[in-house]
mmCIF file of C-alpha atoms in Angstrom:
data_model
loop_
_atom_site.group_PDB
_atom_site.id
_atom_site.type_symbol
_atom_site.label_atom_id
_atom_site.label_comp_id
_atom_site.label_asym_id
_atom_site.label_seq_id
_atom_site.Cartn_x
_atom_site.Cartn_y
_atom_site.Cartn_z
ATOM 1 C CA UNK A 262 121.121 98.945 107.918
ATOM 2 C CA UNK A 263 120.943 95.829 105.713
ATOM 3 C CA UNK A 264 118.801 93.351 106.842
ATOM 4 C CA UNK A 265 120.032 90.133 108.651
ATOM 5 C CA UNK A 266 120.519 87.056 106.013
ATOM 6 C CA UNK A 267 121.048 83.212 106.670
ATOM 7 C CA UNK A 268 120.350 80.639 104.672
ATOM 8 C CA UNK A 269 118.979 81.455 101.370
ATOM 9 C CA UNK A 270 121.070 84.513 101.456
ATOM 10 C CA UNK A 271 117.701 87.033 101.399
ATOM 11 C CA UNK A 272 116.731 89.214 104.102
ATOM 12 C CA UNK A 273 115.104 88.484 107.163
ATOM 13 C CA UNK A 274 113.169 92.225 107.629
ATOM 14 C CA UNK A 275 109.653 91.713 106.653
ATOM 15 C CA UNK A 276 109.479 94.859 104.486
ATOM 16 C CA UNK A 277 113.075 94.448 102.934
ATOM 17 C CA UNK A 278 112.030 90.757 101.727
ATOM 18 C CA UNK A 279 108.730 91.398 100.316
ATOM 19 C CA UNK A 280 110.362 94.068 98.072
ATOM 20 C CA UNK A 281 113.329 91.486 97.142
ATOM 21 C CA UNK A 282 110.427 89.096 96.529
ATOM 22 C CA UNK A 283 109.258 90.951 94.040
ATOM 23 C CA UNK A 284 111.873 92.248 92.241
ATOM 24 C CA UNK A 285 113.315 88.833 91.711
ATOM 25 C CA UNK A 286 110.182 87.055 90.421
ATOM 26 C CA UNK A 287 109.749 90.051 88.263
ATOM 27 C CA UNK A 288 113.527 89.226 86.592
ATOM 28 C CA UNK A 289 112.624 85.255 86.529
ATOM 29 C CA UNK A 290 110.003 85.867 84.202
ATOM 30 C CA UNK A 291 112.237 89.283 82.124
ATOM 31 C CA UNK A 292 109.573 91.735 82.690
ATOM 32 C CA UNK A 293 110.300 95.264 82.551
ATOM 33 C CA UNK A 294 108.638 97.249 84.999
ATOM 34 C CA UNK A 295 106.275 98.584 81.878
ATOM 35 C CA UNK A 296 105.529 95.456 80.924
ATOM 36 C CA UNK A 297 104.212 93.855 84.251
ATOM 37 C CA UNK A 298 101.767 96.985 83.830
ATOM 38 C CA UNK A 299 100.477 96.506 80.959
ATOM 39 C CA UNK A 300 99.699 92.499 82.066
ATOM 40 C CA UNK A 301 98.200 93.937 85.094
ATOM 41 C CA UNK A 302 96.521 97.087 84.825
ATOM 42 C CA UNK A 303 98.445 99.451 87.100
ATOM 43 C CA UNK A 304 100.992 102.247 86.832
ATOM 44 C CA UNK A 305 104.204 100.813 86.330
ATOM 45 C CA UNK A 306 105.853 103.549 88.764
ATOM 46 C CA UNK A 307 103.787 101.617 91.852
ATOM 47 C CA UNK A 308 105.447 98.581 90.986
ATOM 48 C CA UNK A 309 109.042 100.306 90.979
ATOM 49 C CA UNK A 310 108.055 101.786 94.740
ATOM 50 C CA UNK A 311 107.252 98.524 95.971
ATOM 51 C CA UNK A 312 110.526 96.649 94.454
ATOM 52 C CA UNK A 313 112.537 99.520 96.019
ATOM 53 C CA UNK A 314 110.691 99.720 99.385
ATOM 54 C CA UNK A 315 108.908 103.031 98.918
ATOM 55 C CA UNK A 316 105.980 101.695 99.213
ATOM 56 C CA UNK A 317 103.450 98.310 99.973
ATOM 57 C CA UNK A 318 101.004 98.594 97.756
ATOM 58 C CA UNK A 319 97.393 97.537 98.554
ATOM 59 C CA UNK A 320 96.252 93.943 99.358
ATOM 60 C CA UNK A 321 94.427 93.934 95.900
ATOM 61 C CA UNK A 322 97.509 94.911 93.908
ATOM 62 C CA UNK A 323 99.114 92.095 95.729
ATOM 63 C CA UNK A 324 97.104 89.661 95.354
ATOM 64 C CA UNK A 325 96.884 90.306 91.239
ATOM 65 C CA UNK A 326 100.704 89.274 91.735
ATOM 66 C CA UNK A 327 100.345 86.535 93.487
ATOM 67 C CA UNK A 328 97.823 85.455 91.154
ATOM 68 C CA UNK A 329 100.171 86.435 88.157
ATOM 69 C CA UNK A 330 103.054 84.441 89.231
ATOM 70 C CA UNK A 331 101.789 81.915 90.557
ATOM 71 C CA UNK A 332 102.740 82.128 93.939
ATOM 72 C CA UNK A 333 99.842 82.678 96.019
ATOM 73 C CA UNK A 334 99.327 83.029 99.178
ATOM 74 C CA UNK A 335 103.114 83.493 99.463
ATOM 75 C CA UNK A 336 103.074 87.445 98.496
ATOM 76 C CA UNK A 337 100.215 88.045 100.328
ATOM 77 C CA UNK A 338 102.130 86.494 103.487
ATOM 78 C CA UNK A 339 104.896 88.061 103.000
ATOM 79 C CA UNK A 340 102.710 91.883 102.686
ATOM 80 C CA UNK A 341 100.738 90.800 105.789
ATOM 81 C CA UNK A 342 104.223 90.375 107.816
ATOM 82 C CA UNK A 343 105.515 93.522 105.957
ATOM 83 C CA UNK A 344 102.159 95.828 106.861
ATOM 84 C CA UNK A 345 102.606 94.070 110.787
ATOM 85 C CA UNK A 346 105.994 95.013 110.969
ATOM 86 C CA UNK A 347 106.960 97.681 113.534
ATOM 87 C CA UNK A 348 110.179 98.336 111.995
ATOM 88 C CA UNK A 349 108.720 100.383 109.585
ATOM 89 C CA UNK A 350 107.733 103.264 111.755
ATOM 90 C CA UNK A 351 109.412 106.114 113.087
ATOM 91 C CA UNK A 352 111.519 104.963 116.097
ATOM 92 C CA UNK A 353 109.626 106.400 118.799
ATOM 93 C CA UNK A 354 106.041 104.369 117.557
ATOM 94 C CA UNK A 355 107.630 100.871 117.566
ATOM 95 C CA UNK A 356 106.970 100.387 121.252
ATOM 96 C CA UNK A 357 103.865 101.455 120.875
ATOM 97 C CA UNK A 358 103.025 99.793 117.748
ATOM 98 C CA UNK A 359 103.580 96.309 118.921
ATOM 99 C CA UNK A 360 101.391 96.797 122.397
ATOM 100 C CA UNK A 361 98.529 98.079 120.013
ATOM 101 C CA UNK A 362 98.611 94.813 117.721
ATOM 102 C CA UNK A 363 97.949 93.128 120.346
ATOM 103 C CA UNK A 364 95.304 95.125 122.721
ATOM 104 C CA UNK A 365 91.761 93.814 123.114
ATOM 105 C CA UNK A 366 90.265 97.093 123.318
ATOM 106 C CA UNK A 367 91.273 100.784 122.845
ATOM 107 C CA UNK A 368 90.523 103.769 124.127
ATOM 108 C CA UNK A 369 90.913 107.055 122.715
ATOM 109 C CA UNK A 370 90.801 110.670 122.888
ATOM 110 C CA UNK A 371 91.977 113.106 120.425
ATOM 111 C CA UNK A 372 92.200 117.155 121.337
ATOM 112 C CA UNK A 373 93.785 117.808 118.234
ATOM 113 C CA UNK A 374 93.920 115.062 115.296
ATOM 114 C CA UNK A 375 92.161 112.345 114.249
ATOM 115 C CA UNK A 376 93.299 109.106 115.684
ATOM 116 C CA UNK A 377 95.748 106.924 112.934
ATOM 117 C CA UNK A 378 93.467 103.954 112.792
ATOM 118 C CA UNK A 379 90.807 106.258 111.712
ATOM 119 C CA UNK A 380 92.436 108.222 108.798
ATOM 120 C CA UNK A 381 92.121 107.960 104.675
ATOM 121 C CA UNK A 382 95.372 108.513 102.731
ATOM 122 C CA UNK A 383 94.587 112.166 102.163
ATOM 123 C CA UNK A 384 94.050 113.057 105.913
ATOM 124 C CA UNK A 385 97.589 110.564 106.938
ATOM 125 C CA UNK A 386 99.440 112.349 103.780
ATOM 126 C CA UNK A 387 98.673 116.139 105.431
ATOM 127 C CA UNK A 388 99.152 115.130 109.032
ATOM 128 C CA UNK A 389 102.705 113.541 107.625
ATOM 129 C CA UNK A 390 103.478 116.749 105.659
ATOM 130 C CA UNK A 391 102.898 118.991 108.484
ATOM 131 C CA UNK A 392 105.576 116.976 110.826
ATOM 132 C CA UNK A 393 108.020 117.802 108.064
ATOM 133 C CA UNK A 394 107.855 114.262 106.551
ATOM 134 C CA UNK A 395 108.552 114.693 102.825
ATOM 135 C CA UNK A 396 109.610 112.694 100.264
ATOM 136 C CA UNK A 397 109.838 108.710 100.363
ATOM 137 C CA UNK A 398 109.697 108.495 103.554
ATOM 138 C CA UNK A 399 106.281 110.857 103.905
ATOM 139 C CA UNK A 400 105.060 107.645 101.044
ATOM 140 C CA UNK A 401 106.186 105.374 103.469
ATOM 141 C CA UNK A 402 104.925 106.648 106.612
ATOM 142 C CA UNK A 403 100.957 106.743 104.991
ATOM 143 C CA UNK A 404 101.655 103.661 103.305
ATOM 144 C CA UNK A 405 102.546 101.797 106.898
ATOM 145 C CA UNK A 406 99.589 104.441 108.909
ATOM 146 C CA UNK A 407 96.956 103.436 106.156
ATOM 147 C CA UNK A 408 98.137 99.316 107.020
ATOM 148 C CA UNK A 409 97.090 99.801 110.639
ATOM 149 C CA UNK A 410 93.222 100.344 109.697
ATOM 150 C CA UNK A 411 93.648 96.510 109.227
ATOM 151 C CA UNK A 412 93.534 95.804 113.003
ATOM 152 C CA UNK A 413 90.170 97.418 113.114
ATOM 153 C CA UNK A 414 89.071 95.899 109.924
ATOM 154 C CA UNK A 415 90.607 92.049 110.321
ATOM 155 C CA UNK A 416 88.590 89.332 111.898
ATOM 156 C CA UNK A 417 88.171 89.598 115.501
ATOM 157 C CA UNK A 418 89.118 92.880 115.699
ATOM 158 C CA UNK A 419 89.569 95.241 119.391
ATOM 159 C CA UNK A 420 86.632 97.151 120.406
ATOM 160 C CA UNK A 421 87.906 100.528 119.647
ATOM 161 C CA UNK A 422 86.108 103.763 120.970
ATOM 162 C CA UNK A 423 87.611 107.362 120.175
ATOM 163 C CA UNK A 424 86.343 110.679 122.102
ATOM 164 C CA UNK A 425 87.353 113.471 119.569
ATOM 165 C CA UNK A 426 87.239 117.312 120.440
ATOM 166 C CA UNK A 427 85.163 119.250 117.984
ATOM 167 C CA UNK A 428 87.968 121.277 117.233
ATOM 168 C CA UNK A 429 89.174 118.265 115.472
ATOM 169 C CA UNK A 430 86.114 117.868 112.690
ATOM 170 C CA UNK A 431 86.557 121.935 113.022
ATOM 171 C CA UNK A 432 89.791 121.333 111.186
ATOM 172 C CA UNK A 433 88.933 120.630 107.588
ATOM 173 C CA UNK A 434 91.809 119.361 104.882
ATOM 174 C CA UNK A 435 92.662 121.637 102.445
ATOM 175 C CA UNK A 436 91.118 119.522 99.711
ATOM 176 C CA UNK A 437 87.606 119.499 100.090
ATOM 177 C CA UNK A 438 87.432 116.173 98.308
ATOM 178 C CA UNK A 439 89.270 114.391 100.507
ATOM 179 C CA UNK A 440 88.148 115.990 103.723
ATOM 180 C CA UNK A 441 84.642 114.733 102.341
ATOM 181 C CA UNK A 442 86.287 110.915 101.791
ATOM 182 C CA UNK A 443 87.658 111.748 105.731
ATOM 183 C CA UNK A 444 83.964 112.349 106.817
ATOM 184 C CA UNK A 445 82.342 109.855 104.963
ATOM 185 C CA UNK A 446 85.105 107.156 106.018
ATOM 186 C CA UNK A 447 84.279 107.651 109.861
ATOM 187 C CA UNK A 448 80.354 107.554 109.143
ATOM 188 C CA UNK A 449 81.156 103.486 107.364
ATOM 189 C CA UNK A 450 83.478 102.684 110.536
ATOM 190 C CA UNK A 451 81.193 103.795 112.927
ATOM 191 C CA UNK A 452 78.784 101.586 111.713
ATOM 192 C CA UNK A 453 80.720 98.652 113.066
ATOM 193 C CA UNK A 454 79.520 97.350 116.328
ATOM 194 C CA UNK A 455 83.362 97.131 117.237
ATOM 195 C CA UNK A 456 83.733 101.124 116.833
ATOM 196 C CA UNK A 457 82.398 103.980 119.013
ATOM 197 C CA UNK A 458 83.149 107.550 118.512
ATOM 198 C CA UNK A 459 81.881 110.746 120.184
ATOM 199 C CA UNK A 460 82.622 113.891 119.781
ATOM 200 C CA UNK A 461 82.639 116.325 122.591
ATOM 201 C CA UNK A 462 81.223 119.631 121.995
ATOM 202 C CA UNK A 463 82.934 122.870 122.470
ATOM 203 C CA UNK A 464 80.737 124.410 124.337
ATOM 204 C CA UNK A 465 81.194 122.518 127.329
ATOM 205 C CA UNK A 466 84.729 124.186 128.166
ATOM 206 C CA UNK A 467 87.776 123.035 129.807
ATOM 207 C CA UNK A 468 88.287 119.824 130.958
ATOM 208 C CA UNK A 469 91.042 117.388 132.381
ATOM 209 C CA UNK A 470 92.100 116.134 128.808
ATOM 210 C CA UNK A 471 91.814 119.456 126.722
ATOM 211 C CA UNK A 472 95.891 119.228 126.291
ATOM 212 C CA UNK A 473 96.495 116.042 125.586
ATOM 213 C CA UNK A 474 95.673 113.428 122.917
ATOM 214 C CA UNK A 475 95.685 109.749 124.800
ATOM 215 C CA UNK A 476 95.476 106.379 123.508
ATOM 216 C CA UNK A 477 94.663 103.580 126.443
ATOM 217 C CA UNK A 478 95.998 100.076 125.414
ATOM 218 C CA UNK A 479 94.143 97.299 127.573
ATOM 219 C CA UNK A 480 96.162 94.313 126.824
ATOM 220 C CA UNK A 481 95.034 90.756 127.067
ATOM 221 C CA UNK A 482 96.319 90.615 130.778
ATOM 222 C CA UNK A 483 94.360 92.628 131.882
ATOM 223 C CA UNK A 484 96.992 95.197 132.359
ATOM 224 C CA UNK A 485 96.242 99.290 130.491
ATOM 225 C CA UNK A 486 99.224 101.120 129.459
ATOM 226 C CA UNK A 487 98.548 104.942 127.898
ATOM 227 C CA UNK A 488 100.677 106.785 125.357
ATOM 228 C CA UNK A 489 100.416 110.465 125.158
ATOM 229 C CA UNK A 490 101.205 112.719 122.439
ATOM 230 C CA UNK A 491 101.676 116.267 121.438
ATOM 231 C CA UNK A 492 104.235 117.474 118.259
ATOM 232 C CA UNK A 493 107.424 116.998 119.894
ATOM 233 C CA UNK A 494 107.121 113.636 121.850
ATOM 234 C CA UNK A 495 105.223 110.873 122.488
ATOM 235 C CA UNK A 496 105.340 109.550 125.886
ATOM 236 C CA UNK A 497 104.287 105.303 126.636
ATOM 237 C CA UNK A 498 103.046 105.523 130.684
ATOM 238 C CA UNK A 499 103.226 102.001 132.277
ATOM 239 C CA UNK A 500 103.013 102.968 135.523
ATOM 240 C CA UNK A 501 99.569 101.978 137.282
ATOM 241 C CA UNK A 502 99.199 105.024 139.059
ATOM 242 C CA UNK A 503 99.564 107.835 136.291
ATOM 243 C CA UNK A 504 97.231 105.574 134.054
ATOM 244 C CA UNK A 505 95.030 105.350 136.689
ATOM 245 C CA UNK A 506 94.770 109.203 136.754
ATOM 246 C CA UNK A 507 93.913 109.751 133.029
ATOM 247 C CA UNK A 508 91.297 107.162 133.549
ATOM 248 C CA UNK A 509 89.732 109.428 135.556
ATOM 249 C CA UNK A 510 89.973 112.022 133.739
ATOM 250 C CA UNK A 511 89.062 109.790 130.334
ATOM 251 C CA UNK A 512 85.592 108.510 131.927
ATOM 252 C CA UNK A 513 85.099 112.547 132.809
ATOM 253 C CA UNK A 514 85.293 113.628 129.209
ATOM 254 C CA UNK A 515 83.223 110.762 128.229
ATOM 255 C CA UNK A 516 80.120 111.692 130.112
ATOM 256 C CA UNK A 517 79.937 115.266 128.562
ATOM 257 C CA UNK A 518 80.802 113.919 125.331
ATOM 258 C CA UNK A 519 77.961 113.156 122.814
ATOM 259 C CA UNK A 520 76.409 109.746 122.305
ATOM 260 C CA UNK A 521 77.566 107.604 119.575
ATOM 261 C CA UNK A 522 73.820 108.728 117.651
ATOM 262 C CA UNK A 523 74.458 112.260 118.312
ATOM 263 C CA UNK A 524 78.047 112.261 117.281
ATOM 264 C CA UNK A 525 77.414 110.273 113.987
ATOM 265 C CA UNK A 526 74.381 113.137 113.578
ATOM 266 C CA UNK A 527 76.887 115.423 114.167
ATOM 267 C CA UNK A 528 79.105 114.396 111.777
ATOM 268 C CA UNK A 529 76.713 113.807 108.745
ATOM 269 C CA UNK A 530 75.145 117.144 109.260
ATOM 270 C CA UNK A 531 79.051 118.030 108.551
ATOM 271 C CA UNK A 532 79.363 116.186 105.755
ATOM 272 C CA UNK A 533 76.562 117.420 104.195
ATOM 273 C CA UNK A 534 77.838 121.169 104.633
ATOM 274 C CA UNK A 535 80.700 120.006 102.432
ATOM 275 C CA UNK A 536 78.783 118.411 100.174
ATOM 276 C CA UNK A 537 76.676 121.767 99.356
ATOM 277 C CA UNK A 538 78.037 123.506 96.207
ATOM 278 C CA UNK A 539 77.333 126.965 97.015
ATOM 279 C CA UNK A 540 77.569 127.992 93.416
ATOM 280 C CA UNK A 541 74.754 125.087 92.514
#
């Protein structure tokens, strides 16, 4: 659907109007795509992704154009709307989306996955891939999971705790290199006083959670909403009663999970396994 226009004739969609952005400052100065490039050091082909939509680029990459034409902070503004926008996820996230911008704190636990605000590109890409996201859109989906890592990252960010099964960091990537960049990536966030993560062990059996990935959104209210998920649905649950019941079962899992200087023990002595070149 083509975004809404008034005025200067240019769309109002946050994502839509940073790519027109671009591609018209790009004509005002008669650049070819190869050209602007070669002034600024980057494949030419990112450039034509983030003209068409396809893609956002990094913050770095925009501000080289702001910085290039002459327009800064404009660009940047206009990529900090586009990264914030909800519209740019799948349908059944938007809800979500927008009642996790503006949370306070999070709470999560993972059975299966690592949580979005937690992933590198590599991890996003083959989480994407395996929900049968291909494509542009599978571009566009990292691209707009990768942006969320801002909220944690930003000033004033949520305190943000995430209880992950074992059978999560028990499910390498493919790549060795970039389940190694995966590893390494939680070991920096958990360094931030902001972030807490434990992992539960295995060995301690069933428990009330061991179906059900949960994310608990305590908003500035007061108020906690949860959304579930498994890989059919996600499910937002509003109702004080039913959140009240996988609090219960949340604090539960907590106190058999790991501290956070166990888990991050845990996870380095991982790390290091795939680190070791056997044939070294």
């Amino acid at each position: 659907m083509a975004g809404r226009r008034i005025i200067t004739g240019r769309s109002q969609e946050p994502r839509l109007r940073f790519s027109e952005e671009l591609g018209l400052l790009r004509e005002q100065k008669k650049l070819s795509l190869r050209k602007l490039a070669e002034a600024l050091g980057w494949d030419h082909s990112l450039f034509g992704k983030m003209e068409t939509g396809d893609s956002l680029g990094s913050a770095e990459v925009v501000q080289a154009l702001d910085q290039y034409y002459g327009t800064a902070p404009m660009l940047l503004t206009l990529w900090e709307l586009a990264m914030a926008d909800p519209s740019q996820f799948r349908e059944r996230y938007r809800r979500y989306m927008i009642l996790e911008a503006e949370a306070v704190s999070l709470w999560h636990f993972g059975v299966s996955v690592l949580p979005g605000l937690l992933q590198t590109k590599g991890y996003a890409r083959a989480v994407l891939a395996a929900d049968r996201i291909n494509g542009p859109e599978l571009e566009q989906q990292v691209e707009a999971r990768i942006g969320r890592r801002a909220l944690l990252e930003g000033e004033n960010p949520p305190h943000f705790r995430t209880i992950l099964s074992e059978a999560v960091l028990r499910s390498p990537l493919p790549d060795r290199e970039e389940w190694r960049e995966q590893l390494e990536h939680l070991l920096t966030m958990t360094e931030r006083t902001t972030i807490a993560l434990q992992v539960l062990p295995l060995a301690i059996g069933p428990h009330g959670l061991d179906s059900t990935n949960v994310m608990f959104l305590n908003a500035p209210d007061g108020s906690t909403v949860a959304y579930t998920e498994n890989a059919l649905r996600g499910d937002l649950i509003e109702q004080p009663t039913p959140v009240q019941q996988l609090q219960l079962r949340y604090d539960a899992v907590r106190d058999l999970a790991l501290s956070p200087a166990e888990s991050r023990k845990f996870i380095t002595q991982m790390l290091e396994e795939v680190s070791w070149d056997p044939s070294t």
